[in-house]
Amino acid sequence: MKNLKGKKALITGSSRGIGKQIAIGLATLGCDIILHARTLENLKEIEEILKKYDIKVYKIACELSDPNSVQLMLEELDMKHKNIDIVYNNAAISCENQLLFNTQRKVWDEIFEVNLFALIKICEHFLPLMIENKYGRIINFSSGISNQPEMAPYAVSKAAVNKYTEDMAIRLKGTNVLMNLINPGWVQTDMGGANASSSIESVLPGVIVPALLDDNGECGKTFNIWEYKNLELPKLVV
């Protein structure tokens, strides 16, 4: 699998949870990191953790529910970074269980703005340069949630992410820009809750695997994190 030393990765929602673990995993492999959160203050803890690695760490704040904020973030990234090789669209929001036949429109709007529309904006911003450079890895997050119509806004947003990723992957064949999905399973995050079956640490190394794919590797695939739980991160890299 690909050596990531010297590559640069943007991770949305990297102040905590799975995003924080992604940052640690990539840093272990020598990848430079662009951390994202709603505020720079939220990134202090992960920034401190990453100091022990021989990498460059950058920070950016953006409210993904605000299209103007997303646009400003992308413009700032263009000014400060020549190339971004890897993008993890990790940030997402959910909702409390809704009344089965009376979900408020504002709930749908906010969830789709963060989980789908911001993700698409980020993907389509970086794809042209990645294609020109003949290298790129974009990892979007799926969900295995099903049979819970009370959480329909979240579940439907993730189904849309799946469809967008799978269809876009068809057009990316032969470009060496690989867009794939991660299914993290039920993980002990703020969203998943303390009763989830998997610890937050268990997402490594599986969550890193799509970033390590060799040139012209899988595209449009869903990677289930738990299938890689017995692997060691350093041994994944040639």
Short mmCIF file of C-alpha atoms in Angstrom, two decimals:
data_model
loop_
_atom_site.label_atom_id
_atom_site.label_comp_id
_atom_site.label_asym_id
_atom_site.label_seq_id
_atom_site.Cartn_x
_atom_site.Cartn_y
_atom_site.Cartn_z
CA MET A 1 0.00 0.00 0.00
CA LYS A 2 0.99 3.61 -0.61
CA ASN A 3 3.54 5.44 1.54
CA LEU A 4 1.93 8.66 2.76
CA LYS A 5 5.04 10.43 4.04
CA GLY A 6 4.95 14.00 2.76
CA LYS A 7 1.36 13.78 1.53
CA LYS A 8 -1.15 16.32 2.84
CA ALA A 9 -4.61 15.42 4.16
CA LEU A 10 -7.65 17.52 5.03
CA ILE A 11 -9.87 15.94 7.70
CA THR A 12 -13.21 17.58 8.40
CA GLY A 13 -14.45 17.21 11.95
CA SER A 14 -11.02 16.30 13.33
CA SER A 15 -11.26 17.76 16.84
CA ARG A 16 -12.75 14.59 18.34
CA GLY A 17 -14.16 11.16 17.66
CA ILE A 18 -13.29 9.33 14.46
CA GLY A 19 -11.76 12.44 12.88
CA LYS A 20 -9.30 12.70 15.74
CA GLN A 21 -8.31 9.05 15.25
CA ILE A 22 -7.84 9.61 11.52
CA ALA A 23 -5.45 12.47 12.28
CA ILE A 24 -3.44 10.29 14.67
CA GLY A 25 -3.34 7.39 12.22
CA LEU A 26 -2.19 9.52 9.29
CA ALA A 27 0.37 11.33 11.45
CA THR A 28 1.81 7.96 12.47
CA LEU A 29 2.52 7.36 8.78
CA GLY A 30 4.17 10.75 8.23
CA CYS A 31 1.28 12.49 6.50
CA ASP A 32 0.92 16.25 6.99
CA ILE A 33 -2.47 17.16 8.43
CA ILE A 34 -4.98 19.98 7.95
CA LEU A 35 -7.28 19.88 10.96
CA HIS A 36 -10.81 21.23 10.69
CA ALA A 37 -13.42 22.10 13.31
CA ARG A 38 -16.09 24.71 13.85
CA THR A 39 -13.62 26.78 15.88
CA LEU A 40 -9.83 26.78 16.20
CA GLU A 41 -10.24 26.49 19.96
CA ASN A 42 -11.73 23.03 19.48
CA LEU A 43 -8.52 21.85 17.79
CA LYS A 44 -6.12 22.56 20.65
CA GLU A 45 -6.19 19.05 22.10
CA ILE A 46 -5.54 17.17 18.86
CA GLU A 47 -2.95 19.76 17.82
CA GLU A 48 -1.06 19.06 21.06
CA ILE A 49 -1.26 15.29 20.48
CA LEU A 50 0.20 15.62 16.98
CA LYS A 51 3.28 17.53 18.17
CA LYS A 52 5.14 14.29 18.84
CA TYR A 53 5.03 13.34 15.16
CA ASP A 54 7.49 14.61 12.57
CA ILE A 55 4.82 16.24 10.42
CA LYS A 56 3.38 19.63 9.57
CA VAL A 57 0.03 20.48 11.14
CA TYR A 58 -2.32 23.20 9.94
CA LYS A 59 -5.71 24.33 11.25
CA ILE A 60 -8.82 25.78 9.71
CA ALA A 61 -12.23 26.69 11.12
CA CYS A 62 -15.47 26.41 9.19
CA GLU A 63 -19.17 26.02 9.93
CA LEU A 64 -20.17 23.38 7.39
CA SER A 65 -23.87 24.18 7.75
CA ASP A 66 -23.17 27.62 6.22
CA PRO A 67 -22.40 27.52 2.46
CA ASN A 68 -20.62 30.88 2.67
CA SER A 69 -18.33 29.57 5.41
CA VAL A 70 -17.54 26.50 3.28
CA GLN A 71 -16.64 28.71 0.32
CA LEU A 72 -14.36 30.87 2.46
CA MET A 73 -12.65 27.76 3.84
CA LEU A 74 -11.95 26.45 0.35
CA GLU A 75 -10.57 29.82 -0.75
CA GLU A 76 -8.30 29.93 2.30
CA LEU A 77 -7.08 26.40 1.61
CA ASP A 78 -6.28 27.36 -1.99
CA MET A 79 -4.23 30.33 -0.81
CA LYS A 80 -2.24 28.41 1.80
CA HIS A 81 -1.81 24.96 0.24
CA LYS A 82 -0.64 24.18 -3.27
CA ASN A 83 -1.91 20.62 -3.22
CA ILE A 84 -4.14 18.57 -0.94
CA ASP A 85 -3.69 14.89 -1.69
CA ILE A 86 -6.21 13.27 0.64
CA VAL A 87 -9.63 14.45 1.81
CA TYR A 88 -11.61 12.82 4.59
CA ASN A 89 -15.19 14.08 4.60
CA ASN A 90 -15.69 12.87 8.15
CA ALA A 91 -17.80 15.64 9.69
CA ALA A 92 -21.49 14.88 10.05
CA ILE A 93 -24.43 15.68 12.27
CA SER A 94 -27.46 13.67 13.28
CA CYS A 95 -30.67 14.40 15.15
CA GLU A 96 -32.74 13.19 18.04
CA ASN A 97 -35.46 10.72 17.12
CA GLN A 98 -38.15 12.61 15.26
CA LEU A 99 -41.91 12.28 15.34
CA LEU A 100 -42.53 9.61 12.75
CA PHE A 101 -44.77 11.67 10.46
CA ASN A 102 -43.81 15.19 11.51
CA THR A 103 -40.10 15.81 11.04
CA GLN A 104 -39.50 19.55 10.78
CA ARG A 105 -38.10 20.86 7.49
CA LYS A 106 -35.31 22.70 9.32
CA VAL A 107 -33.99 19.36 10.62
CA TRP A 108 -33.73 17.99 7.09
CA ASP A 109 -32.14 21.20 5.84
CA GLU A 110 -29.41 21.37 8.47
CA ILE A 111 -28.48 17.70 8.23
CA PHE A 112 -28.34 17.73 4.44
CA GLU A 113 -26.34 20.96 4.42
CA VAL A 114 -23.57 19.39 6.53
CA ASN A 115 -23.71 15.72 5.57
CA LEU A 116 -24.29 16.07 1.84
CA PHE A 117 -24.09 19.56 0.33
CA ALA A 118 -20.86 20.61 2.08
CA LEU A 119 -19.34 17.22 1.24
CA ILE A 120 -20.18 17.59 -2.45
CA LYS A 121 -18.84 21.16 -2.51
CA ILE A 122 -15.55 19.98 -0.98
CA CYS A 123 -15.24 17.02 -3.35
CA GLU A 124 -15.95 19.03 -6.46
CA HIS A 125 -13.54 21.74 -5.39
CA PHE A 126 -10.55 19.40 -5.09
CA LEU A 127 -11.32 16.87 -7.82
CA PRO A 128 -10.14 18.92 -10.85
CA LEU A 129 -6.64 19.51 -9.44
CA MET A 130 -6.39 15.93 -8.20
CA ILE A 131 -7.24 14.70 -11.69
CA GLU A 132 -4.67 17.08 -13.19
CA ASN A 133 -2.05 15.80 -10.74
CA LYS A 134 -3.05 12.18 -11.40
CA TYR A 135 -3.31 11.50 -7.68
CA GLY A 136 -5.98 11.90 -5.06
CA ARG A 137 -7.81 9.99 -2.35
CA ILE A 138 -11.25 11.13 -1.19
CA ILE A 139 -12.92 9.22 1.61
CA ASN A 140 -16.58 9.84 2.40
CA PHE A 141 -18.46 8.38 5.34
CA SER A 142 -21.36 6.00 4.99
CA SER A 143 -23.59 4.54 7.69
CA GLY A 144 -25.12 1.15 8.28
CA ILE A 145 -28.16 2.61 10.02
CA SER A 146 -31.41 1.00 8.89
CA ASN A 147 -34.98 0.35 9.99
CA GLN A 148 -35.06 3.53 12.07
CA PRO A 149 -37.42 5.93 10.28
CA GLU A 150 -37.31 8.22 13.30
CA MET A 151 -33.75 9.06 12.18
CA ALA A 152 -34.68 9.43 8.52
CA PRO A 153 -32.93 12.79 7.90
CA TYR A 154 -29.57 11.33 8.92
CA ALA A 155 -30.09 7.97 7.22
CA VAL A 156 -31.29 9.51 3.96
CA SER A 157 -28.38 11.97 3.91
CA LYS A 158 -25.97 9.04 4.20
CA ALA A 159 -27.78 7.10 1.48
CA ALA A 160 -27.31 10.15 -0.75
CA VAL A 161 -23.59 10.25 0.10
CA ASN A 162 -23.35 6.58 -0.89
CA LYS A 163 -25.03 7.20 -4.24
CA TYR A 164 -22.96 10.31 -4.98
CA THR A 165 -19.71 8.48 -4.20
CA GLU A 166 -20.53 5.34 -6.15
CA ASP A 167 -21.67 7.26 -9.23
CA MET A 168 -18.75 9.70 -9.16
CA ALA A 169 -16.34 6.75 -8.89
CA ILE A 170 -17.46 5.57 -12.33
CA ARG A 171 -16.26 8.82 -13.89
CA LEU A 172 -12.98 8.73 -11.97
CA LYS A 173 -11.81 5.40 -13.35
CA GLY A 174 -8.35 5.67 -14.89
CA THR A 175 -7.55 9.00 -13.22
CA ASN A 176 -5.82 7.59 -10.11
CA VAL A 177 -8.21 9.72 -8.06
CA LEU A 178 -9.91 7.20 -5.82
CA MET A 179 -13.18 8.09 -4.09
CA ASN A 180 -14.42 5.54 -1.59
CA LEU A 181 -16.71 5.10 1.38
CA ILE A 182 -16.02 4.18 5.00
CA ASN A 183 -18.62 2.40 7.10
CA PRO A 184 -17.42 2.87 10.68
CA GLY A 185 -20.11 0.74 12.28
CA TRP A 186 -21.47 1.59 15.72
CA VAL A 187 -18.68 3.46 17.48
CA GLN A 188 -18.45 5.13 20.90
CA THR A 189 -18.51 8.74 19.71
CA ASP A 190 -20.68 11.67 20.74
CA MET A 191 -23.08 10.57 18.02
CA GLY A 192 -22.84 6.82 18.61
CA GLY A 193 -23.09 7.02 22.39
CA ALA A 194 -21.37 5.19 25.23
CA ASN A 195 -23.28 1.95 24.60
CA ALA A 196 -21.90 1.48 21.09
CA SER A 197 -20.28 -1.88 20.44
CA SER A 198 -16.91 -0.54 19.21
CA SER A 199 -14.42 1.69 21.01
CA ILE A 200 -13.21 4.83 19.32
CA GLU A 201 -9.67 3.41 19.20
CA SER A 202 -10.91 0.40 17.21
CA VAL A 203 -11.44 2.50 14.08
CA LEU A 204 -7.69 2.23 13.48
CA PRO A 205 -6.25 0.96 11.23
CA GLY A 206 -9.36 0.36 9.11
CA VAL A 207 -10.25 4.01 8.70
CA ILE A 208 -6.83 4.68 7.14
CA VAL A 209 -6.94 1.87 4.56
CA PRO A 210 -8.68 3.85 1.74
CA ALA A 211 -5.99 6.55 1.97
CA LEU A 212 -3.29 3.92 1.49
CA LEU A 213 -4.60 2.39 -1.72
CA ASP A 214 -2.08 1.79 -4.47
CA ASP A 215 -2.34 3.69 -7.74
CA ASN A 216 -5.52 2.89 -9.67
CA GLY A 217 -6.84 0.83 -6.77
CA GLU A 218 -10.45 0.36 -5.69
CA CYS A 219 -12.84 3.22 -6.41
CA GLY A 220 -16.46 3.38 -5.32
CA LYS A 221 -16.01 0.69 -2.69
CA THR A 222 -17.33 0.67 0.87
CA PHE A 223 -14.65 -0.21 3.42
CA ASN A 224 -16.01 -1.70 6.64
CA ILE A 225 -13.68 -0.65 9.45
CA TRP A 226 -14.10 -3.80 11.54
CA GLU A 227 -12.73 -6.00 8.74
CA TYR A 228 -9.24 -4.57 9.39
CA LYS A 229 -9.17 -4.67 13.20
CA ASN A 230 -6.42 -7.31 13.39
CA LEU A 231 -3.99 -5.43 11.15
CA GLU A 232 -1.18 -3.20 12.40
CA LEU A 233 -1.00 0.26 10.87
CA PRO A 234 2.76 0.37 10.08
CA LYS A 235 2.55 -3.02 8.34
CA LEU A 236 -0.03 -1.71 5.87
CA VAL A 237 2.58 0.47 4.18
CA VAL A 238 5.16 -0.82 1.72
#
